[in-house]
Short mmCIF file of C-alpha atoms in Angstrom, two decimals:
data_model
loop_
_atom_site.label_atom_id
_atom_site.label_comp_id
_atom_site.label_asym_id
_atom_site.label_seq_id
_atom_site.Cartn_x
_atom_site.Cartn_y
_atom_site.Cartn_z
CA MET A 6 0.00 0.00 0.00
CA MET A 7 1.75 3.16 -1.22
CA ASN A 8 0.74 5.48 1.59
CA LEU A 9 3.37 7.88 2.82
CA THR A 10 1.72 8.72 6.13
CA ARG A 11 4.31 8.17 8.83
CA PRO A 12 3.50 6.43 12.12
CA SER A 13 3.24 8.73 15.10
CA HIS A 14 5.71 6.81 17.24
CA SER A 15 9.47 6.64 17.11
CA ILE A 16 11.04 3.53 15.61
CA LEU A 17 14.70 2.69 15.58
CA LEU A 18 15.82 1.39 12.22
CA ILE A 19 18.85 -0.90 12.22
CA LEU A 20 20.30 -2.43 9.10
CA PHE A 21 22.96 -5.08 9.37
CA PHE A 22 24.80 -6.75 6.53
CA MET A 23 27.59 -9.25 6.28
CA LEU A 24 28.68 -11.06 3.17
CA ALA A 25 32.02 -12.38 2.02
CA ILE A 26 33.16 -10.76 -1.20
CA ASN A 27 35.47 -12.47 -3.62
CA SER A 28 38.27 -10.62 -5.37
CA THR A 29 37.61 -7.27 -3.73
CA SER A 30 41.37 -6.73 -3.33
CA ALA A 31 41.48 -5.44 -6.94
CA LEU A 32 38.97 -2.71 -6.16
CA THR A 33 39.82 0.78 -4.98
CA LYS A 34 38.65 0.84 -1.36
CA TYR A 35 37.26 3.74 0.65
CA ASN A 36 36.99 3.00 4.37
CA VAL A 37 34.44 5.30 6.01
CA LEU A 38 36.52 5.32 9.23
CA ASN A 39 39.35 6.98 7.35
CA ILE A 40 36.99 9.70 6.18
CA GLY A 41 35.65 10.60 9.61
CA ALA A 42 32.83 8.14 10.40
CA LYS A 43 32.47 7.19 14.06
CA PRO A 44 31.34 3.63 14.93
CA ASN A 45 29.86 4.55 18.33
CA GLY A 46 26.21 4.82 17.24
CA LYS A 47 25.96 8.35 18.68
CA THR A 48 28.04 10.60 16.42
CA ASP A 49 26.40 11.61 13.14
CA SER A 50 28.43 9.97 10.35
CA THR A 51 26.30 11.21 7.45
CA LYS A 52 28.96 13.56 6.09
CA ALA A 53 31.63 10.85 6.06
CA PHE A 54 29.39 8.43 4.11
CA LEU A 55 28.55 11.10 1.54
CA MET A 56 32.25 11.95 1.16
CA ALA A 57 33.02 8.26 0.62
CA TRP A 58 30.38 8.07 -2.08
CA LYS A 59 31.71 11.22 -3.76
CA ALA A 60 35.23 9.81 -3.85
CA ALA A 61 34.11 6.38 -5.11
CA CYS A 62 31.85 7.98 -7.69
CA ALA A 63 34.67 10.12 -9.07
CA SER A 64 37.06 7.18 -9.45
CA ALA A 65 37.67 5.73 -12.89
CA ASP A 66 38.09 2.27 -11.31
CA SER A 67 35.64 -0.16 -9.79
CA THR A 68 35.34 0.80 -6.14
CA ILE A 69 34.24 -0.49 -2.76
CA ILE A 70 32.94 1.59 0.11
CA TYR A 71 33.80 -0.36 3.23
CA VAL A 72 31.92 0.00 6.52
CA PRO A 73 33.74 -1.90 9.31
CA LYS A 74 32.04 -3.35 12.36
CA GLY A 75 30.38 -0.82 14.65
CA ARG A 76 27.22 1.27 14.80
CA TYR A 77 26.92 4.30 12.51
CA LEU A 78 24.30 6.99 13.10
CA LEU A 79 23.07 8.33 9.75
CA GLY A 80 20.56 10.95 8.68
CA SER A 81 18.81 11.01 5.30
CA MET A 82 21.20 10.52 2.39
CA ALA A 83 20.78 10.52 -1.38
CA PHE A 84 23.46 8.84 -3.49
CA GLN A 85 23.03 10.26 -6.97
CA CYS A 86 24.11 9.47 -10.51
CA GLY A 87 26.88 10.85 -12.71
CA CYS A 88 29.60 8.48 -11.52
CA LYS A 89 32.75 7.67 -13.47
CA SER A 90 33.21 4.40 -11.60
CA PRO A 91 31.80 1.44 -13.56
CA GLN A 92 30.89 -0.38 -10.33
CA ILE A 93 30.44 0.66 -6.71
CA ILE A 94 30.09 -1.95 -3.97
CA PHE A 95 28.91 -1.17 -0.46
CA ARG A 96 30.50 -3.74 1.87
CA ILE A 97 28.78 -3.25 5.21
CA ASP A 98 30.00 -5.33 8.13
CA GLY A 99 28.59 -2.90 10.67
CA THR A 100 25.15 -1.61 11.62
CA LEU A 101 23.57 1.51 10.15
CA VAL A 102 21.25 3.25 12.58
CA ALA A 103 18.60 5.85 11.76
CA PRO A 104 17.78 8.65 14.23
CA GLN A 105 15.33 7.47 16.88
CA ASP A 106 13.24 10.62 16.46
CA TYR A 107 11.20 9.91 13.35
CA ARG A 108 10.69 13.67 12.82
CA VAL A 109 14.34 13.92 11.79
CA LEU A 110 13.53 11.74 8.79
CA GLY A 111 10.10 13.25 8.24
CA LYS A 112 11.59 15.97 6.05
CA SER A 113 12.72 13.35 3.50
CA THR A 114 10.84 10.70 1.58
CA ASP A 115 13.55 8.08 2.16
CA TRP A 116 16.33 7.41 4.60
CA LEU A 117 18.93 6.04 2.18
CA SER A 118 18.19 6.52 -1.51
CA PHE A 119 20.01 5.79 -4.77
CA GLU A 120 18.88 7.91 -7.70
CA GLY A 121 19.82 7.27 -11.31
CA VAL A 122 22.75 5.02 -10.51
CA ASN A 123 24.14 2.13 -12.54
CA GLY A 124 26.02 -0.90 -11.29
CA VAL A 125 25.65 -0.64 -7.51
CA SER A 126 25.83 -3.62 -5.16
CA ILE A 127 24.65 -3.49 -1.55
CA LEU A 128 26.29 -6.38 0.23
CA GLY A 129 25.51 -7.22 3.63
CA GLU A 130 21.33 -1.64 3.72
CA GLN A 131 15.39 1.98 3.50
CA THR A 132 14.83 2.87 4.53
CA LEU A 133 16.52 1.85 1.22
CA SER A 134 15.24 3.31 -2.04
CA PHE A 135 16.40 2.95 -5.65
CA THR A 136 14.99 5.30 -8.30
CA ASN A 137 15.66 5.25 -12.06
CA SER A 138 18.66 2.97 -11.57
CA LYS A 139 20.10 -0.06 -13.35
CA ASN A 140 22.07 -3.19 -12.51
CA ILE A 141 21.39 -3.27 -8.77
CA ARG A 142 22.29 -6.14 -6.45
CA ILE A 143 21.09 -6.32 -2.83
CA ARG A 144 22.21 -9.30 -0.76
CA SER A 145 22.37 -10.52 2.83
CA LEU A 146 20.40 -7.66 4.29
CA LEU A 147 18.57 -7.32 7.59
CA SER A 148 16.15 -4.42 7.90
CA LEU A 149 14.58 -3.99 11.32
CA ASN A 150 11.63 -1.75 12.25
CA SER A 151 11.66 0.65 9.32
CA GLN A 152 9.46 3.70 9.81
CA MET A 153 8.07 3.17 6.31
CA PHE A 154 8.70 0.82 3.39
CA HIS A 155 11.87 -1.19 3.93
CA ILE A 156 13.02 -1.42 0.31
CA VAL A 157 11.63 0.55 -2.64
CA ILE A 158 12.50 -0.23 -6.27
CA ASN A 159 11.06 2.51 -8.49
CA GLY A 160 11.77 2.98 -12.18
CA CYS A 161 14.63 0.49 -12.15
CA GLU A 162 15.95 -2.23 -14.45
CA ASN A 163 17.92 -5.41 -13.79
CA VAL A 164 17.60 -5.71 -10.01
CA ASN A 165 18.51 -8.77 -7.97
CA VAL A 166 17.41 -9.02 -4.32
CA GLN A 167 18.52 -12.16 -2.50
CA GLY A 168 18.88 -13.39 1.06
CA VAL A 169 17.05 -10.43 2.60
CA ARG A 170 15.43 -10.52 6.05
CA ILE A 171 12.86 -7.88 6.97
CA ILE A 172 11.29 -7.56 10.41
CA ALA A 173 8.62 -5.17 11.71
CA ALA A 174 5.73 -5.50 14.16
CA GLY A 175 2.61 -7.15 12.83
CA ASN A 176 0.56 -4.02 13.60
CA SER A 177 3.01 -1.48 12.12
CA PRO A 178 1.32 0.52 9.31
CA ASN A 179 2.81 1.11 5.86
CA THR A 180 5.89 -1.00 6.54
CA ASP A 181 5.80 -2.91 3.24
CA GLY A 182 8.79 -5.20 2.99
CA ILE A 183 9.69 -4.73 -0.69
CA HIS A 184 7.79 -2.42 -3.03
CA VAL A 185 8.33 -2.63 -6.80
CA GLN A 186 6.86 -0.23 -9.34
CA SER A 187 7.64 1.08 -12.84
CA SER A 188 10.48 -1.44 -13.02
CA LYS A 189 11.42 -4.41 -15.17
CA ASN A 190 13.60 -7.49 -14.88
CA VAL A 191 13.52 -7.71 -11.09
CA ASN A 192 14.29 -10.92 -9.15
CA ILE A 193 13.43 -11.35 -5.46
CA ILE A 194 14.71 -14.67 -4.14
CA LYS A 195 15.17 -16.46 -0.81
CA CYS A 196 13.81 -13.76 1.48
CA SER A 197 12.06 -13.82 4.86
CA ILE A 198 9.63 -10.95 5.43
CA LYS A 199 7.75 -10.26 8.67
CA THR A 200 5.91 -6.96 8.67
CA GLY A 201 2.67 -5.08 9.31
CA ASP A 202 1.78 -4.51 5.67
CA ASP A 203 2.41 -6.24 2.34
CA CYS A 204 5.43 -8.51 2.38
CA ILE A 205 5.91 -7.65 -1.28
CA SER A 206 3.79 -5.02 -3.03
CA ILE A 207 3.74 -4.69 -6.81
CA GLY A 208 2.74 -1.36 -8.31
CA PRO A 209 1.87 -0.07 -11.79
CA GLY A 210 4.44 -0.37 -14.55
CA THR A 211 6.02 -3.58 -13.23
CA LYS A 212 7.14 -5.99 -15.93
CA ASN A 213 9.12 -9.24 -15.82
CA LEU A 214 9.14 -9.78 -12.05
CA TRP A 215 10.30 -13.11 -10.59
CA ILE A 216 9.58 -13.90 -6.92
CA GLU A 217 10.74 -17.23 -5.47
CA GLN A 218 11.34 -18.89 -2.10
CA ILE A 219 9.72 -16.22 0.04
CA THR A 220 8.48 -16.76 3.60
CA CYS A 221 5.85 -14.17 4.52
CA GLY A 222 4.25 -13.59 7.89
CA PRO A 223 3.01 -11.68 9.69
CA GLY A 224 1.87 -9.30 6.99
CA HIS A 225 -0.72 -8.67 4.30
CA GLY A 226 0.73 -11.17 1.84
CA ILE A 227 2.08 -10.66 -1.66
CA SER A 228 -0.06 -8.06 -3.41
CA ILE A 229 -0.36 -6.69 -6.91
CA GLY A 230 -1.72 -3.22 -6.22
CA SER A 231 -3.41 -1.33 -5.07
CA LEU A 232 -4.14 -0.23 -8.62
CA ALA A 233 -6.54 2.34 -10.15
CA LYS A 234 -5.21 5.18 -8.05
CA ASP A 235 -4.99 7.24 -11.24
CA LEU A 236 -6.99 7.36 -14.46
CA LYS A 237 -3.88 6.92 -16.60
CA GLU A 238 -1.88 4.09 -15.14
CA GLU A 239 0.63 1.61 -16.51
CA GLY A 240 -0.10 -2.10 -16.41
CA VAL A 241 1.47 -5.00 -14.53
CA GLN A 242 2.58 -7.94 -16.66
CA ASN A 243 4.66 -11.10 -16.66
CA VAL A 244 4.88 -11.76 -12.92
CA THR A 245 5.84 -15.16 -11.48
CA VAL A 246 5.48 -16.01 -7.79
CA ARG A 247 6.58 -19.52 -6.81
CA ASN A 248 7.66 -21.61 -3.82
CA THR A 249 6.24 -19.26 -1.20
CA ILE A 250 5.09 -19.82 2.39
CA PHE A 251 2.48 -17.67 4.13
CA LEU A 252 2.25 -17.93 7.92
CA GLY A 253 -0.79 -16.34 9.61
CA THR A 254 -1.02 -13.53 7.09
CA GLN A 255 -4.05 -11.42 6.26
CA ASN A 256 -3.83 -12.42 2.60
CA GLY A 257 -1.86 -14.86 0.55
CA LEU A 258 -1.84 -14.14 -3.19
CA ARG A 259 -3.75 -10.92 -3.79
CA ILE A 260 -4.63 -8.57 -6.66
CA LYS A 261 -6.36 -5.36 -5.54
CA SER A 262 -7.70 -2.26 -7.24
CA TRP A 263 -9.84 0.68 -6.26
CA ALA A 264 -13.33 0.90 -7.74
CA ARG A 265 -12.65 3.79 -10.09
CA PRO A 266 -11.84 4.25 -13.82
CA SER A 267 -8.30 3.48 -14.93
CA THR A 268 -6.40 2.51 -18.05
CA GLY A 269 -4.31 -0.01 -16.07
CA PHE A 270 -4.27 -3.79 -16.38
CA VAL A 271 -2.85 -7.00 -14.92
CA GLN A 272 -1.95 -9.88 -17.21
CA GLY A 273 0.37 -12.85 -17.45
CA VAL A 274 0.64 -13.69 -13.73
CA ARG A 275 1.66 -17.13 -12.43
CA PHE A 276 1.14 -18.03 -8.77
CA MET A 277 2.71 -21.46 -8.24
CA ASP A 278 3.56 -23.84 -5.40
CA SER A 279 2.42 -21.84 -2.37
CA LEU A 280 1.83 -23.14 1.14
CA MET A 281 -0.79 -21.37 3.29
CA ARG A 282 -0.87 -21.74 7.06
CA ASN A 283 -3.85 -20.10 8.78
CA VAL A 284 -4.21 -17.36 6.15
CA GLN A 285 -7.36 -15.21 6.18
CA ASN A 286 -7.66 -14.84 2.39
CA PRO A 287 -5.37 -17.34 0.65
CA ILE A 288 -6.45 -16.44 -2.91
CA VAL A 289 -8.16 -13.10 -3.54
CA ILE A 290 -8.88 -10.65 -6.33
CA ASP A 291 -10.50 -7.51 -4.91
CA GLN A 292 -11.57 -4.84 -7.38
CA ASN A 293 -13.52 -2.99 -4.71
CA TYR A 294 -10.50 -2.35 -2.52
CA CYS A 295 -11.12 0.26 0.17
CA PRO A 296 -9.30 -0.29 3.47
CA HIS A 297 -11.37 0.47 6.57
CA ASN A 298 -14.23 1.51 4.23
CA LEU A 299 -13.11 5.14 4.39
CA ASN A 300 -13.51 7.52 1.42
CA CYS A 301 -14.42 4.68 -0.93
CA PRO A 302 -14.78 5.82 -4.58
CA ASN A 303 -17.87 3.60 -5.04
CA GLN A 304 -17.44 3.50 -8.81
CA VAL A 305 -16.40 0.65 -11.10
CA SER A 306 -12.81 -0.49 -11.46
CA GLY A 307 -11.36 0.06 -14.92
CA ILE A 308 -8.44 -2.34 -14.29
CA LYS A 309 -8.52 -5.23 -16.76
CA ILE A 310 -7.35 -8.50 -15.21
CA LYS A 311 -6.66 -11.51 -17.42
CA ASP A 312 -4.49 -14.60 -17.80
CA ILE A 313 -3.92 -15.36 -14.10
CA ILE A 314 -2.92 -18.91 -13.08
CA TYR A 315 -3.04 -20.38 -9.57
CA GLU A 316 -1.31 -23.76 -9.52
CA GLY A 317 -0.18 -25.93 -6.62
CA ILE A 318 -1.72 -23.75 -3.88
CA ARG A 319 -2.34 -25.71 -0.67
CA GLY A 320 -2.82 -25.35 3.06
CA THR A 321 -5.33 -23.82 5.46
CA SER A 322 -7.55 -20.77 5.51
CA SER A 323 -8.52 -19.06 8.77
CA THR A 324 -11.84 -17.99 7.21
CA GLU A 325 -14.50 -20.04 5.49
CA VAL A 326 -14.03 -18.38 2.08
CA ALA A 327 -10.58 -19.45 0.93
CA ILE A 328 -10.93 -18.29 -2.70
CA LYS A 329 -12.57 -14.96 -3.50
CA PHE A 330 -12.77 -13.35 -6.92
CA ASP A 331 -14.56 -9.98 -6.66
CA CYS A 332 -14.02 -8.52 -10.11
CA SER A 333 -15.26 -5.46 -11.96
CA PRO A 334 -18.74 -5.68 -13.52
CA LYS A 335 -17.52 -3.46 -16.36
CA ASN A 336 -14.27 -5.36 -16.89
CA PRO A 337 -14.76 -8.96 -15.70
CA CYS A 338 -11.64 -10.97 -14.89
CA THR A 339 -10.91 -13.39 -17.74
CA GLY A 340 -8.58 -16.30 -18.27
CA ILE A 341 -8.46 -17.18 -14.56
CA ARG A 342 -7.22 -20.74 -14.00
CA LEU A 343 -7.20 -22.84 -10.86
CA GLN A 344 -5.14 -26.03 -11.03
CA ASN A 345 -4.20 -28.44 -8.24
CA VAL A 346 -5.52 -26.21 -5.46
CA ASN A 347 -6.24 -27.74 -2.05
CA LEU A 348 -7.31 -25.35 0.72
CA SER A 349 -9.29 -26.26 3.82
CA TYR A 350 -10.91 -24.42 6.73
CA LEU A 351 -10.77 -25.84 10.27
CA ASN A 352 -10.06 -29.32 8.89
CA LYS A 353 -13.20 -29.19 6.77
CA SER A 354 -14.23 -27.93 3.37
CA ALA A 355 -13.77 -24.25 2.63
CA GLN A 356 -15.77 -22.18 0.17
CA SER A 357 -15.10 -20.12 -2.94
CA SER A 358 -16.83 -16.95 -4.10
CA CYS A 359 -16.98 -15.57 -7.63
CA SER A 360 -18.29 -12.29 -9.00
CA ASN A 361 -17.75 -11.13 -12.59
CA VAL A 362 -15.04 -13.68 -13.35
CA ARG A 363 -14.49 -16.14 -16.20
CA GLY A 364 -12.09 -19.03 -16.17
CA LYS A 365 -11.72 -22.74 -15.51
CA ALA A 366 -10.60 -25.26 -12.92
CA LEU A 367 -8.33 -28.21 -13.76
CA ASN A 368 -7.52 -31.38 -11.84
CA LEU A 369 -8.08 -31.28 -8.09
CA VAL A 370 -9.54 -27.98 -6.87
CA ARG A 371 -10.68 -27.56 -3.27
CA PRO A 372 -12.77 -25.72 -2.28
CA GLU A 373 -15.11 -26.51 -5.13
CA SER A 374 -14.54 -23.99 -7.89
CA CYS A 375 -17.11 -21.31 -8.60
CA LEU A 376 -15.59 -20.54 -12.00
#
């Protein structure tokens, strides 16, 4: 849910990374300690980190910005484009700490942001945000109690996120784990996400997204949307979600849009091999999305949803309706396929609900299909 309202309480954000790097000896290294950073967790080291980035950016060689063990207090920082260096690696063996007073960060959209960069690797770092960037690698990351979204990928290309752990309280608002929008060729693999909002949220303009081996819970599940925020909106296409586990989440595999006109669409989505454990809404398409029933548009969703496959979805629902397709009466969902789905409720049969949807069920499908 792309809502930038900040929580009213202070949250400490700690990011810890550790990953062995091969052949880094050939890189030009910039140690933040040598540039004035203090690893005591109390002295503001923002200036030193920005100076390290400036030096690495200006180098004609591949570079590494090294953060040794320790705790580094950092304010909002934007690492921007225009670098000579063909590759910049952040090697972070320490802990980056945001100010405890959330109002310090309230003046900025993000805590740590990369804008228009190419060829950056974060090894071992929102709130981390990438905008209009290419060739990004994020690995072995722990993000704890972000005040907002933990990782944002916006307008990017060729992004690989692997081995990330995200932790926030189950009742923390707007703490989406990973948000992707207006981006293509993004892989999110082998991640554990525990948060108070969507584990992974997928916004307009996302194309060629691969999500695999994700454990989600608590949280709101993996969601495409919410869509139809604007009349003119890009579509979401070619998304694969496979080998996922949902533990006590509000939703499992969800597509959501507001009930208002829009030029947007969702097509070519594959949800495969998912295990549900006590999930409120394991499979759901909601084209009348309106959280808390406040300021609902009460129109008809213009989002066109087609060619969506659910295959190998199994486990338990914590509500009686395990499959719910609530589609637009003006633009019914088409090409919806259920195959080898086995969901139960309290060790008995669950139910499915269909509205304005066309599709088919193949092989074993429980609850009984309403398609």
